[in-house]
Short mmCIF file of C-alpha atoms and ligand atoms in Angstrom, two decimals:
data_model
loop_
_atom_site.label_atom_id
_atom_site.label_comp_id
_atom_site.label_asym_id
_atom_site.label_seq_id
_atom_site.Cartn_x
_atom_site.Cartn_y
_atom_site.Cartn_z
CA MET I 28 58.19 22.02 104.46
CA ALA I 29 54.50 22.71 105.16
CA GLU I 30 52.01 20.90 102.95
CA PRO I 31 50.61 23.39 100.41
CA GLN I 32 46.95 24.12 101.12
CA GLU I 33 44.35 22.70 98.79
CA PRO I 34 43.11 25.70 96.73
CA SER I 35 39.42 26.55 97.03
CA GLY I 36 37.00 26.64 94.10
CA PRO I 37 37.03 24.48 90.99
CA PRO I 38 40.44 23.33 89.69
CA ARG I 39 42.18 25.70 87.28
CA ALA I 40 45.05 25.29 84.82
CA PRO I 41 48.28 25.55 86.88
CA SER I 42 50.08 28.90 87.00
CA GLY I 43 52.17 29.46 83.87
CA THR I 44 50.14 27.00 81.78
CA HIS I 45 47.20 27.75 79.54
CA ASP I 46 44.41 26.19 77.55
CA VAL I 47 44.20 26.70 73.81
CA LEU I 48 40.63 26.36 72.71
CA TRP I 49 38.75 26.80 69.47
CA PRO I 50 38.89 29.08 67.48
CA GLU I 51 42.43 30.07 68.65
CA SER I 52 43.46 26.42 68.32
CA ALA I 53 42.66 26.60 64.58
CA ARG I 54 45.65 28.90 64.29
CA TRP I 55 47.82 26.32 66.05
CA GLU I 56 46.61 23.60 63.69
CA GLU I 57 47.50 25.72 60.69
CA LEU I 58 50.88 26.63 62.17
CA VAL I 59 51.80 23.02 62.88
CA SER I 60 50.66 21.80 59.48
CA ARG I 61 52.64 24.51 57.66
CA PHE I 62 55.71 23.60 59.70
CA ALA I 63 55.19 19.90 59.03
CA ARG I 64 54.95 20.57 55.31
CA ARG I 65 58.16 22.58 55.27
CA ALA I 66 60.03 19.99 57.34
CA GLN I 67 58.80 17.12 55.15
CA MET I 68 59.86 19.01 52.01
CA ALA I 69 63.38 19.07 53.44
CA GLY I 70 63.35 15.36 54.31
CA TYR I 71 62.50 15.51 58.02
CA GLY I 72 60.12 12.89 59.45
CA LEU I 73 57.98 13.26 62.55
CA ALA I 74 59.49 12.01 65.83
CA LEU I 75 57.25 11.35 68.81
CA THR I 76 59.05 10.75 72.07
CA PRO I 77 57.70 10.58 75.65
CA VAL I 78 57.04 13.74 77.61
CA LEU I 79 58.57 11.93 80.59
CA GLU I 80 62.23 10.95 80.40
CA GLU I 81 64.74 9.74 82.94
CA ALA I 82 65.92 12.91 84.71
CA ARG I 83 69.56 11.93 84.16
CA LEU I 84 69.09 12.42 80.41
CA PHE I 85 68.74 16.16 80.92
CA ARG I 86 71.34 16.34 83.70
CA ARG I 87 73.91 14.83 81.38
CA GLY I 88 72.65 16.21 78.10
CA VAL I 89 71.45 19.74 78.83
CA GLY I 90 74.04 20.20 81.59
CA GLU I 91 74.22 19.57 85.32
CA ALA I 92 74.95 23.26 85.95
CA SER I 93 72.58 24.85 83.42
CA GLU I 94 69.68 26.87 84.86
CA VAL I 95 67.19 24.81 82.91
CA VAL I 96 68.29 21.79 84.96
CA THR I 97 69.20 23.33 88.32
CA LYS I 98 66.31 25.76 88.69
CA GLU I 99 63.62 24.97 86.20
CA MET I 100 63.23 21.24 85.64
CA TYR I 101 60.06 19.50 86.82
CA GLU I 102 61.30 16.31 88.45
CA LEU I 103 59.36 13.52 90.05
CA THR I 104 59.77 10.05 91.45
CA ASP I 105 57.17 7.64 90.11
CA ARG I 106 55.48 4.89 92.10
CA GLY I 107 58.24 2.49 91.04
CA GLY I 108 60.93 4.79 92.47
CA ARG I 109 62.16 5.97 89.06
CA HIS I 110 63.56 9.46 88.91
CA LEU I 111 61.86 11.16 85.96
CA ALA I 112 61.55 14.66 84.51
CA LEU I 113 59.02 16.41 82.32
CA ARG I 114 61.01 17.41 79.28
CA PRO I 115 62.29 20.98 79.53
CA GLU I 116 63.25 20.93 75.83
CA GLY I 117 63.06 18.73 72.76
CA THR I 118 66.65 18.02 71.70
CA ALA I 119 67.90 15.60 74.36
CA PRO I 120 64.85 13.28 73.93
CA VAL I 121 65.36 13.03 70.15
CA VAL I 122 69.07 12.35 70.61
CA ARG I 123 68.21 9.76 73.28
CA ALA I 124 65.84 8.07 70.81
CA PHE I 125 68.57 8.18 68.16
CA VAL I 126 71.05 6.54 70.53
CA GLN I 127 68.49 3.93 71.61
CA HIS I 128 67.30 2.92 68.13
CA ARG I 129 70.36 3.70 65.98
CA PRO I 130 68.49 4.67 62.80
CA SER I 131 70.52 5.19 59.64
CA VAL I 132 72.13 8.58 59.20
CA PRO I 133 71.58 11.31 58.43
CA PHE I 134 68.64 11.02 60.79
CA LYS I 135 66.37 14.01 60.26
CA ALA I 136 63.40 14.50 62.57
CA TRP I 137 60.85 17.23 63.23
CA TYR I 138 58.64 17.54 66.28
CA VAL I 139 55.98 19.56 68.00
CA THR I 140 56.06 19.23 71.76
CA PRO I 141 55.17 20.80 75.06
CA ALA I 142 58.20 21.77 77.17
CA PHE I 143 58.13 22.41 80.90
CA ARG I 144 60.27 24.91 82.78
CA TYR I 145 59.57 26.22 86.25
CA GLU I 146 60.07 29.88 85.38
CA ARG I 147 58.41 33.05 86.68
CA PRO I 148 55.38 33.28 84.41
CA GLN I 149 54.99 36.47 82.40
CA ALA I 150 54.00 37.44 78.86
CA GLY I 151 55.99 35.19 76.52
CA ARG I 152 57.38 33.03 79.35
CA TYR I 153 55.40 30.06 80.56
CA ARG I 154 55.86 26.96 82.68
CA GLN I 155 54.44 24.86 79.87
CA HIS I 156 55.27 26.23 76.45
CA HIS I 157 55.27 24.48 73.08
CA GLN I 158 58.01 24.08 70.53
CA LEU I 159 58.24 23.24 66.89
CA GLY I 160 61.67 21.92 66.10
CA VAL I 161 63.97 19.82 63.99
CA GLU I 162 67.05 17.76 64.80
CA ALA I 163 69.46 16.34 62.22
CA LEU I 164 72.05 13.81 63.35
CA GLY I 165 74.96 12.12 61.67
CA SER I 166 76.70 14.86 59.74
CA ASP I 167 78.91 17.82 60.56
CA ASP I 168 78.67 19.21 57.04
CA PRO I 169 78.25 23.01 57.30
CA ASP I 170 75.66 22.83 54.54
CA LEU I 171 73.45 20.97 57.00
CA ASP I 172 73.71 23.97 59.35
CA VAL I 173 72.64 26.17 56.44
CA GLU I 174 69.72 23.86 55.62
CA VAL I 175 68.52 23.90 59.23
CA VAL I 176 68.76 27.69 59.60
CA ALA I 177 67.11 28.18 56.19
CA LEU I 178 64.24 25.92 57.21
CA ALA I 179 63.44 28.11 60.21
CA ALA I 180 63.97 31.36 58.29
CA GLY I 181 61.68 30.16 55.49
CA PHE I 182 59.01 29.25 58.00
CA TYR I 183 58.98 32.72 59.58
CA ASP I 184 58.82 34.17 56.11
CA ASP I 185 55.93 31.91 55.19
CA LEU I 186 53.97 33.26 58.16
CA GLY I 187 54.52 36.80 56.93
CA LEU I 188 56.97 37.85 59.67
CA ARG I 189 59.22 40.54 58.26
CA ARG I 190 61.07 41.79 61.31
CA VAL I 191 62.69 38.62 62.63
CA GLU I 192 66.43 39.08 63.08
CA LEU I 193 68.91 36.22 62.90
CA SER I 194 72.07 36.23 65.03
CA VAL I 195 74.78 33.63 64.66
CA ASN I 196 77.91 32.67 66.53
CA SER I 197 80.28 29.74 66.79
CA MET I 198 80.95 28.09 70.14
CA GLY I 199 83.94 26.21 68.71
CA CYS I 200 84.73 22.69 69.85
CA GLU I 201 86.16 20.92 72.89
CA ALA I 202 89.65 21.76 71.71
CA ASP I 203 89.11 25.55 71.47
CA ARG I 204 87.06 25.97 74.60
CA PRO I 205 89.71 25.86 77.42
CA THR I 206 91.88 28.61 75.88
CA TYR I 207 88.84 30.77 75.36
CA LEU I 208 87.46 30.14 78.84
CA SER I 209 90.72 31.12 80.46
CA ALA I 210 90.88 34.36 78.41
CA LEU I 211 87.28 35.13 79.30
CA GLY I 212 87.94 34.26 82.96
CA ARG I 213 90.88 36.67 83.12
CA TYR I 214 88.77 39.42 81.60
CA LEU I 215 85.84 38.82 83.94
CA GLN I 216 88.14 38.79 86.96
CA GLU I 217 89.37 42.26 86.05
CA HIS I 218 85.78 43.50 85.77
CA ALA I 219 84.13 41.38 88.46
CA SER I 220 83.02 44.33 90.59
CA GLU I 221 81.16 45.85 87.63
CA LEU I 222 79.01 42.75 86.99
CA CYS I 223 75.40 42.38 88.17
CA GLN I 224 74.94 40.97 91.67
CA GLU I 225 74.11 37.46 90.45
CA HIS I 226 77.16 37.20 88.20
CA GLN I 227 79.55 38.70 90.73
CA GLU I 228 78.82 35.50 92.63
CA ARG I 229 78.61 33.10 89.71
CA TRP I 230 81.07 34.14 87.02
CA VAL I 231 83.81 31.84 88.28
CA HIS I 232 81.61 28.74 87.86
CA SER I 233 79.74 29.81 84.74
CA PRO I 234 81.70 32.44 82.83
CA LEU I 235 79.76 31.80 79.59
CA ARG I 236 76.45 32.62 81.32
CA VAL I 237 77.72 36.17 81.93
CA LEU I 238 77.75 36.67 78.15
CA ASP I 239 74.08 35.67 78.12
CA CYS I 240 73.09 38.08 80.92
CA LYS I 241 70.76 40.83 79.72
CA ARG I 242 71.27 43.16 82.71
CA PRO I 243 72.85 46.50 81.70
CA GLN I 244 75.86 46.12 84.05
CA CYS I 245 76.84 42.78 82.48
CA ARG I 246 76.02 44.01 78.96
CA ALA I 247 78.43 46.91 79.45
CA VAL I 248 81.22 44.63 80.69
CA THR I 249 80.79 41.94 78.03
CA GLU I 250 80.71 44.47 75.18
CA ASP I 251 84.51 44.24 74.99
CA ALA I 252 84.97 40.72 76.36
CA PRO I 253 87.14 38.25 74.40
CA ARG I 254 85.10 36.68 71.59
CA MET I 255 84.84 32.94 71.05
CA VAL I 256 85.09 33.46 67.27
CA ASP I 257 88.64 34.77 67.74
CA PHE I 258 89.66 31.53 69.46
CA LEU I 259 88.39 29.01 66.91
CA ASP I 260 90.86 26.47 65.58
CA GLU I 261 91.33 26.24 61.83
CA ALA I 262 88.67 23.60 61.26
CA CYS I 263 86.01 25.39 63.36
CA ALA I 264 86.82 28.74 61.76
CA ALA I 265 86.51 27.21 58.27
CA HIS I 266 83.26 25.51 59.26
CA PHE I 267 81.76 28.76 60.53
CA ALA I 268 82.94 30.69 57.45
CA ARG I 269 81.28 28.10 55.24
CA VAL I 270 78.02 28.36 57.19
CA ARG I 271 77.98 32.14 56.88
CA ALA I 272 78.84 31.99 53.18
CA GLY I 273 75.99 29.50 52.72
CA LEU I 274 73.52 31.82 54.44
CA ASP I 275 74.71 34.68 52.23
CA ALA I 276 74.35 32.52 49.14
CA LEU I 277 70.73 31.72 50.08
CA GLY I 278 70.03 35.40 50.79
CA ILE I 279 69.42 34.90 54.51
CA PRO I 280 70.46 38.06 56.35
CA HIS I 281 72.25 37.46 59.63
CA ARG I 282 74.67 39.18 61.95
CA LEU I 283 77.47 37.87 64.11
CA ASP I 284 76.67 38.10 67.82
CA PRO I 285 79.82 37.05 69.64
CA ARG I 286 77.89 36.94 72.92
CA LEU I 287 75.34 34.43 71.69
CA VAL I 288 76.10 31.40 73.86
CA ARG I 289 72.55 30.11 74.56
CA GLY I 290 71.40 28.63 77.83
CA LEU I 291 71.92 24.91 77.23
CA ASP I 292 75.35 23.37 77.72
CA TYR I 293 75.44 21.00 74.74
CA TYR I 294 76.25 23.52 72.02
CA THR I 295 79.38 23.33 69.86
CA ARG I 296 80.26 25.28 66.72
CA THR I 297 77.26 27.02 65.09
CA THR I 298 74.68 28.63 67.38
CA PHE I 299 71.86 30.87 66.22
CA GLU I 300 68.83 32.71 67.49
CA PHE I 301 65.88 34.41 65.82
CA ALA I 302 64.61 37.48 67.69
CA SER I 303 61.53 39.56 67.07
CA PRO I 304 62.04 43.25 67.87
CA ALA I 305 58.26 43.47 67.98
CA LEU I 306 58.36 41.58 71.31
CA GLU I 307 59.47 42.71 74.73
CA GLY I 308 63.27 42.54 75.23
CA ALA I 309 63.93 39.55 77.48
CA GLN I 310 61.30 37.36 75.80
CA ASN I 311 61.98 38.27 72.19
CA ALA I 312 63.65 35.01 71.08
CA VAL I 313 61.17 33.31 68.78
CA GLY I 314 63.50 30.42 68.08
CA GLY I 315 67.03 29.24 68.54
CA GLY I 316 69.31 26.33 68.06
CA GLY I 317 72.72 25.14 67.10
CA ARG I 318 75.14 22.25 66.79
CA TYR I 319 75.67 19.71 69.53
CA ASP I 320 78.39 17.48 68.12
CA GLY I 321 79.18 15.83 71.46
CA LEU I 322 75.65 15.24 72.78
CA ALA I 323 75.07 11.70 71.50
CA GLU I 324 78.32 10.56 73.13
CA VAL I 325 77.61 12.42 76.37
CA ILE I 326 74.41 10.43 76.77
CA GLY I 327 76.19 7.16 76.10
CA GLY I 328 75.82 6.71 72.36
CA PRO I 329 78.13 6.66 69.36
CA ALA I 330 79.85 9.82 68.13
CA ALA I 331 77.20 11.53 66.02
CA PRO I 332 77.30 15.24 65.29
CA GLY I 333 73.96 16.98 65.20
CA ILE I 334 72.18 20.28 64.77
CA GLY I 335 68.66 21.57 65.25
CA PHE I 336 66.42 24.34 66.48
CA GLY I 337 63.35 24.93 68.62
CA ILE I 338 60.72 27.59 67.92
CA GLY I 339 58.42 28.69 70.75
CA ILE I 340 54.87 28.56 69.40
CA GLU I 341 53.37 31.01 71.92
CA ARG I 342 56.06 33.61 71.29
CA LEU I 343 55.86 33.10 67.58
CA LEU I 344 52.13 33.83 67.66
CA LEU I 345 52.72 36.90 69.84
CA ALA I 346 55.22 38.11 67.24
CA CYS I 347 52.66 37.48 64.48
CA ASP I 348 50.08 39.50 66.44
CA ALA I 349 52.56 42.31 66.93
CA GLU I 350 53.29 42.38 63.19
CA GLY I 351 49.65 41.84 62.25
CA CYS I 352 50.34 38.72 60.19
CA PHE I 353 49.32 35.06 60.11
CA ASP I 354 45.64 35.34 60.82
CA PRO I 355 44.32 32.32 58.92
CA ALA I 356 40.60 31.95 58.42
CA VAL I 357 38.88 29.75 60.98
CA PRO I 358 37.48 26.71 59.16
CA THR I 359 33.70 26.86 58.81
CA PRO I 360 31.25 24.11 57.86
CA ASP I 361 30.14 23.76 54.26
CA VAL I 362 26.60 22.88 55.25
CA PHE I 363 24.40 23.30 58.30
CA VAL I 364 21.55 20.82 58.54
CA VAL I 365 18.39 22.23 60.12
CA ASP I 366 15.90 19.56 61.12
CA VAL I 367 12.57 20.33 62.81
CA THR I 368 11.25 16.79 62.53
CA GLY I 369 12.97 15.35 65.60
CA GLY I 370 16.63 15.16 64.63
CA GLN I 371 16.93 11.76 62.95
CA ALA I 372 17.03 13.33 59.49
CA ALA I 373 19.87 15.64 60.57
CA ARG I 374 21.70 12.67 62.08
CA ASP I 375 21.55 10.70 58.82
CA LEU I 376 22.17 13.64 56.50
CA CYS I 377 25.24 14.85 58.42
CA GLN I 378 26.71 11.37 58.26
CA GLU I 379 26.08 11.09 54.53
CA LEU I 380 27.35 14.58 53.68
CA ARG I 381 30.51 14.11 55.74
CA ARG I 382 31.15 10.82 53.99
CA CYS I 383 31.02 12.73 50.72
CA GLY I 384 33.69 15.16 51.91
CA LEU I 385 31.48 18.02 53.06
CA ALA I 386 31.95 19.57 56.50
CA ALA I 387 28.45 19.28 57.95
CA GLU I 388 27.13 20.71 61.23
CA ARG I 389 23.80 20.62 63.00
CA ALA I 390 22.13 21.70 66.22
CA PHE I 391 21.18 19.30 68.98
CA GLY I 392 18.32 19.18 71.44
CA GLY I 393 15.24 19.76 69.27
CA ARG I 394 15.55 23.54 68.91
CA SER I 395 13.06 25.73 67.05
CA LEU I 396 13.43 26.51 63.36
CA LYS I 397 14.36 30.10 64.17
CA SER I 398 17.05 29.10 66.65
CA GLN I 399 18.53 26.49 64.27
CA LEU I 400 18.60 28.99 61.40
CA ARG I 401 20.34 31.51 63.66
CA ARG I 402 22.96 28.88 64.47
CA ALA I 403 23.36 28.04 60.81
CA ASP I 404 24.01 31.70 60.06
CA ARG I 405 26.49 32.07 62.91
CA SER I 406 28.34 28.90 61.92
CA GLY I 407 29.61 30.53 58.74
CA ALA I 408 28.26 27.63 56.64
CA ARG I 409 27.71 28.36 53.00
CA ALA I 410 24.41 26.50 52.76
CA ALA I 411 21.66 25.33 55.07
CA VAL I 412 19.72 22.18 54.38
CA VAL I 413 16.28 22.44 55.97
CA VAL I 414 14.09 19.44 56.71
CA GLY I 415 10.51 20.10 57.87
CA PRO I 416 7.59 17.65 58.12
CA ALA I 417 6.47 18.30 54.50
CA GLU I 418 9.98 17.75 53.14
CA LEU I 419 10.42 14.64 55.24
CA GLN I 420 7.25 13.17 53.84
CA ALA I 421 8.16 14.04 50.24
CA HIS I 422 11.79 12.80 50.57
CA ARG I 423 12.94 16.27 49.68
CA VAL I 424 14.90 19.08 51.44
CA GLN I 425 15.12 22.87 51.17
CA VAL I 426 18.56 24.25 50.33
CA LYS I 427 19.22 27.83 51.45
CA ASP I 428 22.23 29.74 50.20
CA LEU I 429 23.58 31.49 53.31
CA ARG I 430 26.29 33.57 51.70
CA GLY I 431 25.13 34.59 48.25
CA ASP I 432 21.73 35.52 46.98
CA ARG I 433 20.67 32.38 45.18
CA PRO I 434 16.97 31.73 45.82
CA ASP I 435 16.02 28.84 48.07
CA ARG I 436 15.44 25.63 46.19
CA GLU I 437 14.00 22.20 46.78
CA VAL I 438 16.13 19.16 46.09
CA ALA I 439 15.28 15.48 46.16
CA ARG I 440 16.89 13.87 49.19
CA ALA I 441 18.46 11.15 47.04
CA VAL I 442 20.54 13.59 45.00
CA LEU I 443 21.30 16.14 47.73
CA ALA I 444 24.87 15.02 48.43
CA VAL I 445 25.79 14.95 44.74
CA GLU I 446 24.33 18.43 44.18
CA LEU I 447 26.00 19.95 47.22
CA VAL I 448 29.38 18.44 46.42
CA SER I 449 29.16 19.87 42.95
CA ASP I 450 27.88 23.27 44.19
CA LEU I 451 30.15 23.72 47.16
CA LEU I 452 33.25 21.72 46.33
CA GLY I 453 32.97 21.98 42.56
CA GLY I 454 33.40 18.22 42.25
CA ASP I 455 31.92 14.85 42.27
CA ALA I 456 30.59 13.12 45.36
CA GLY I 457 32.58 10.01 44.51
CA THR I 458 31.73 6.72 46.07
CA GLY I 459 30.71 8.21 49.41
CA ALA I 460 27.24 9.33 48.32
CA ALA I 461 26.16 5.98 47.12
CA GLY I 462 28.66 3.93 49.07
CA GLY I 463 26.64 3.09 52.18
CA GLY I 464 28.33 1.56 55.20
CA PRO I 465 28.90 3.37 58.50
P1 LIG J 515 65.61 27.27 73.75
O1 LIG J 515 66.23 28.52 73.20
O2 LIG J 515 65.75 27.03 75.20
O3 LIG J 515 66.23 26.09 72.92
O4 LIG J 515 64.08 27.25 73.39
C1 LIG J 515 63.64 27.38 72.06
C2 LIG J 515 62.55 28.42 71.96
O5 LIG J 515 61.46 28.05 72.82
C3 LIG J 515 62.92 29.82 72.43
O6 LIG J 515 63.56 30.54 71.40
C4 LIG J 515 61.56 30.41 72.75
O7 LIG J 515 60.92 30.82 71.56
C5 LIG J 515 60.81 29.21 73.32
N1 LIG J 515 60.82 29.18 74.79
C6 LIG J 515 61.80 28.74 75.60
N2 LIG J 515 61.43 28.83 76.89
C7 LIG J 515 60.18 29.35 76.89
C8 LIG J 515 59.23 29.67 77.92
N3 LIG J 515 59.49 29.48 79.20
N4 LIG J 515 58.04 30.18 77.54
C9 LIG J 515 57.74 30.38 76.23
N5 LIG J 515 58.58 30.06 75.23
C10 LIG J 515 59.79 29.57 75.56
C11 LIG J 515 65.89 24.78 73.08
O8 LIG J 515 64.99 24.40 73.77
C12 LIG J 515 66.73 23.86 72.23
N6 LIG J 515 66.25 22.49 72.45
C13 LIG J 515 66.66 24.24 70.77
C14 LIG J 515 67.51 23.36 69.93
C15 LIG J 515 67.09 22.35 69.15
N7 LIG J 515 68.82 23.38 69.85
C16 LIG J 515 69.24 22.42 69.03
N8 LIG J 515 68.18 21.78 68.61
#
């Protein structure tokens, strides 16, 4: 293969990846902290695992034949000859960590992570996307499925999304699968010539993937295909019924989608997906997940049932834009320090005010009074503290109210922090004002 040519011009973010800069990143911060709060309220602790894993983790865990592994995984050999992959998803790494460290169960973890898939970039589909997710290991209790689904549903609700639709299905277990696959295989064989080009060639090897295909030819064929839910054994059927009853009891609307098989091979029993009709068809899944009761064993650990979900942050924000919700205010400073005496006063005041709990900003580079005041205005700060030569000499400062119409006032430098904390935060400057130290 020919060496790719070095692109000209300054380096850019690779195709399908993107930068998230301020102020858009403030929305991400708020999103992650709201998710963290919800997850913590339900007993989930943060899990941080490496972005690089041994490639065999995903081959075994996500599935040797799944598209995510065969077509989309970023793989590399490091300088020590190790075969590694950038994580295409967040579940296998958490289960790997569980198997490696054997924490007590139930083990309940939440995460926020980039995920890498070599896909054709388009709106809502990226080569590096980001997921918020949870994984809960160590119990097959259907109430845990309900808890996990309710956590995601509550989060969408918290953001103000009203149009997210929840589909559920059961993939059954190892015992149910062969009978179902042979029924599905017989059906697909009868209709093979009506399938889309890709699945005419592939249905024999991956019959379940046909159910996932969004092309109209396959949709028409699979409309009447045998349904996994009709092949569940007694225990799986009872499990699924209990999950659905639990969702009803918590008032979480959902519909059965017998074709919901999801693209990763580890799923057993409950699977679910949240779709936003406000987004374009093929990229409208704003989150999805399910049970993976065999995954821990597949990657060499003890038997440990598990369930979780992943929510795509970029798509979630696109859905919020489409619904006109979740537009949190960008944080602004409390105070902007304007110093026309050389900058040392601003340096010291910012440090002191921040120590007292006030968000303090300043300009750099010895700008004029007019330019600093313009910056103060643009910053959204509620007050400007102005230090000129006369104030410096008198150990005083001018305080300008930038939002209301309080007249400017002069304040002794020594009590500035205490006054501003009480004015702007409605409190007491605590030890910080007088505390000293760096
Ligand atoms: P997934 O459905 O492959 O599941 O991905 C989860 C979510 O990530 C999707 O619903 C979508 O919002 C977002 N997403 C996926 N691929 C892309 C992409 N290329 N660009 C933008 N967003 C994307 C999983 O990854 C499973 N690990 C979820 C899970 C957790 N199952 C059990 N536990």
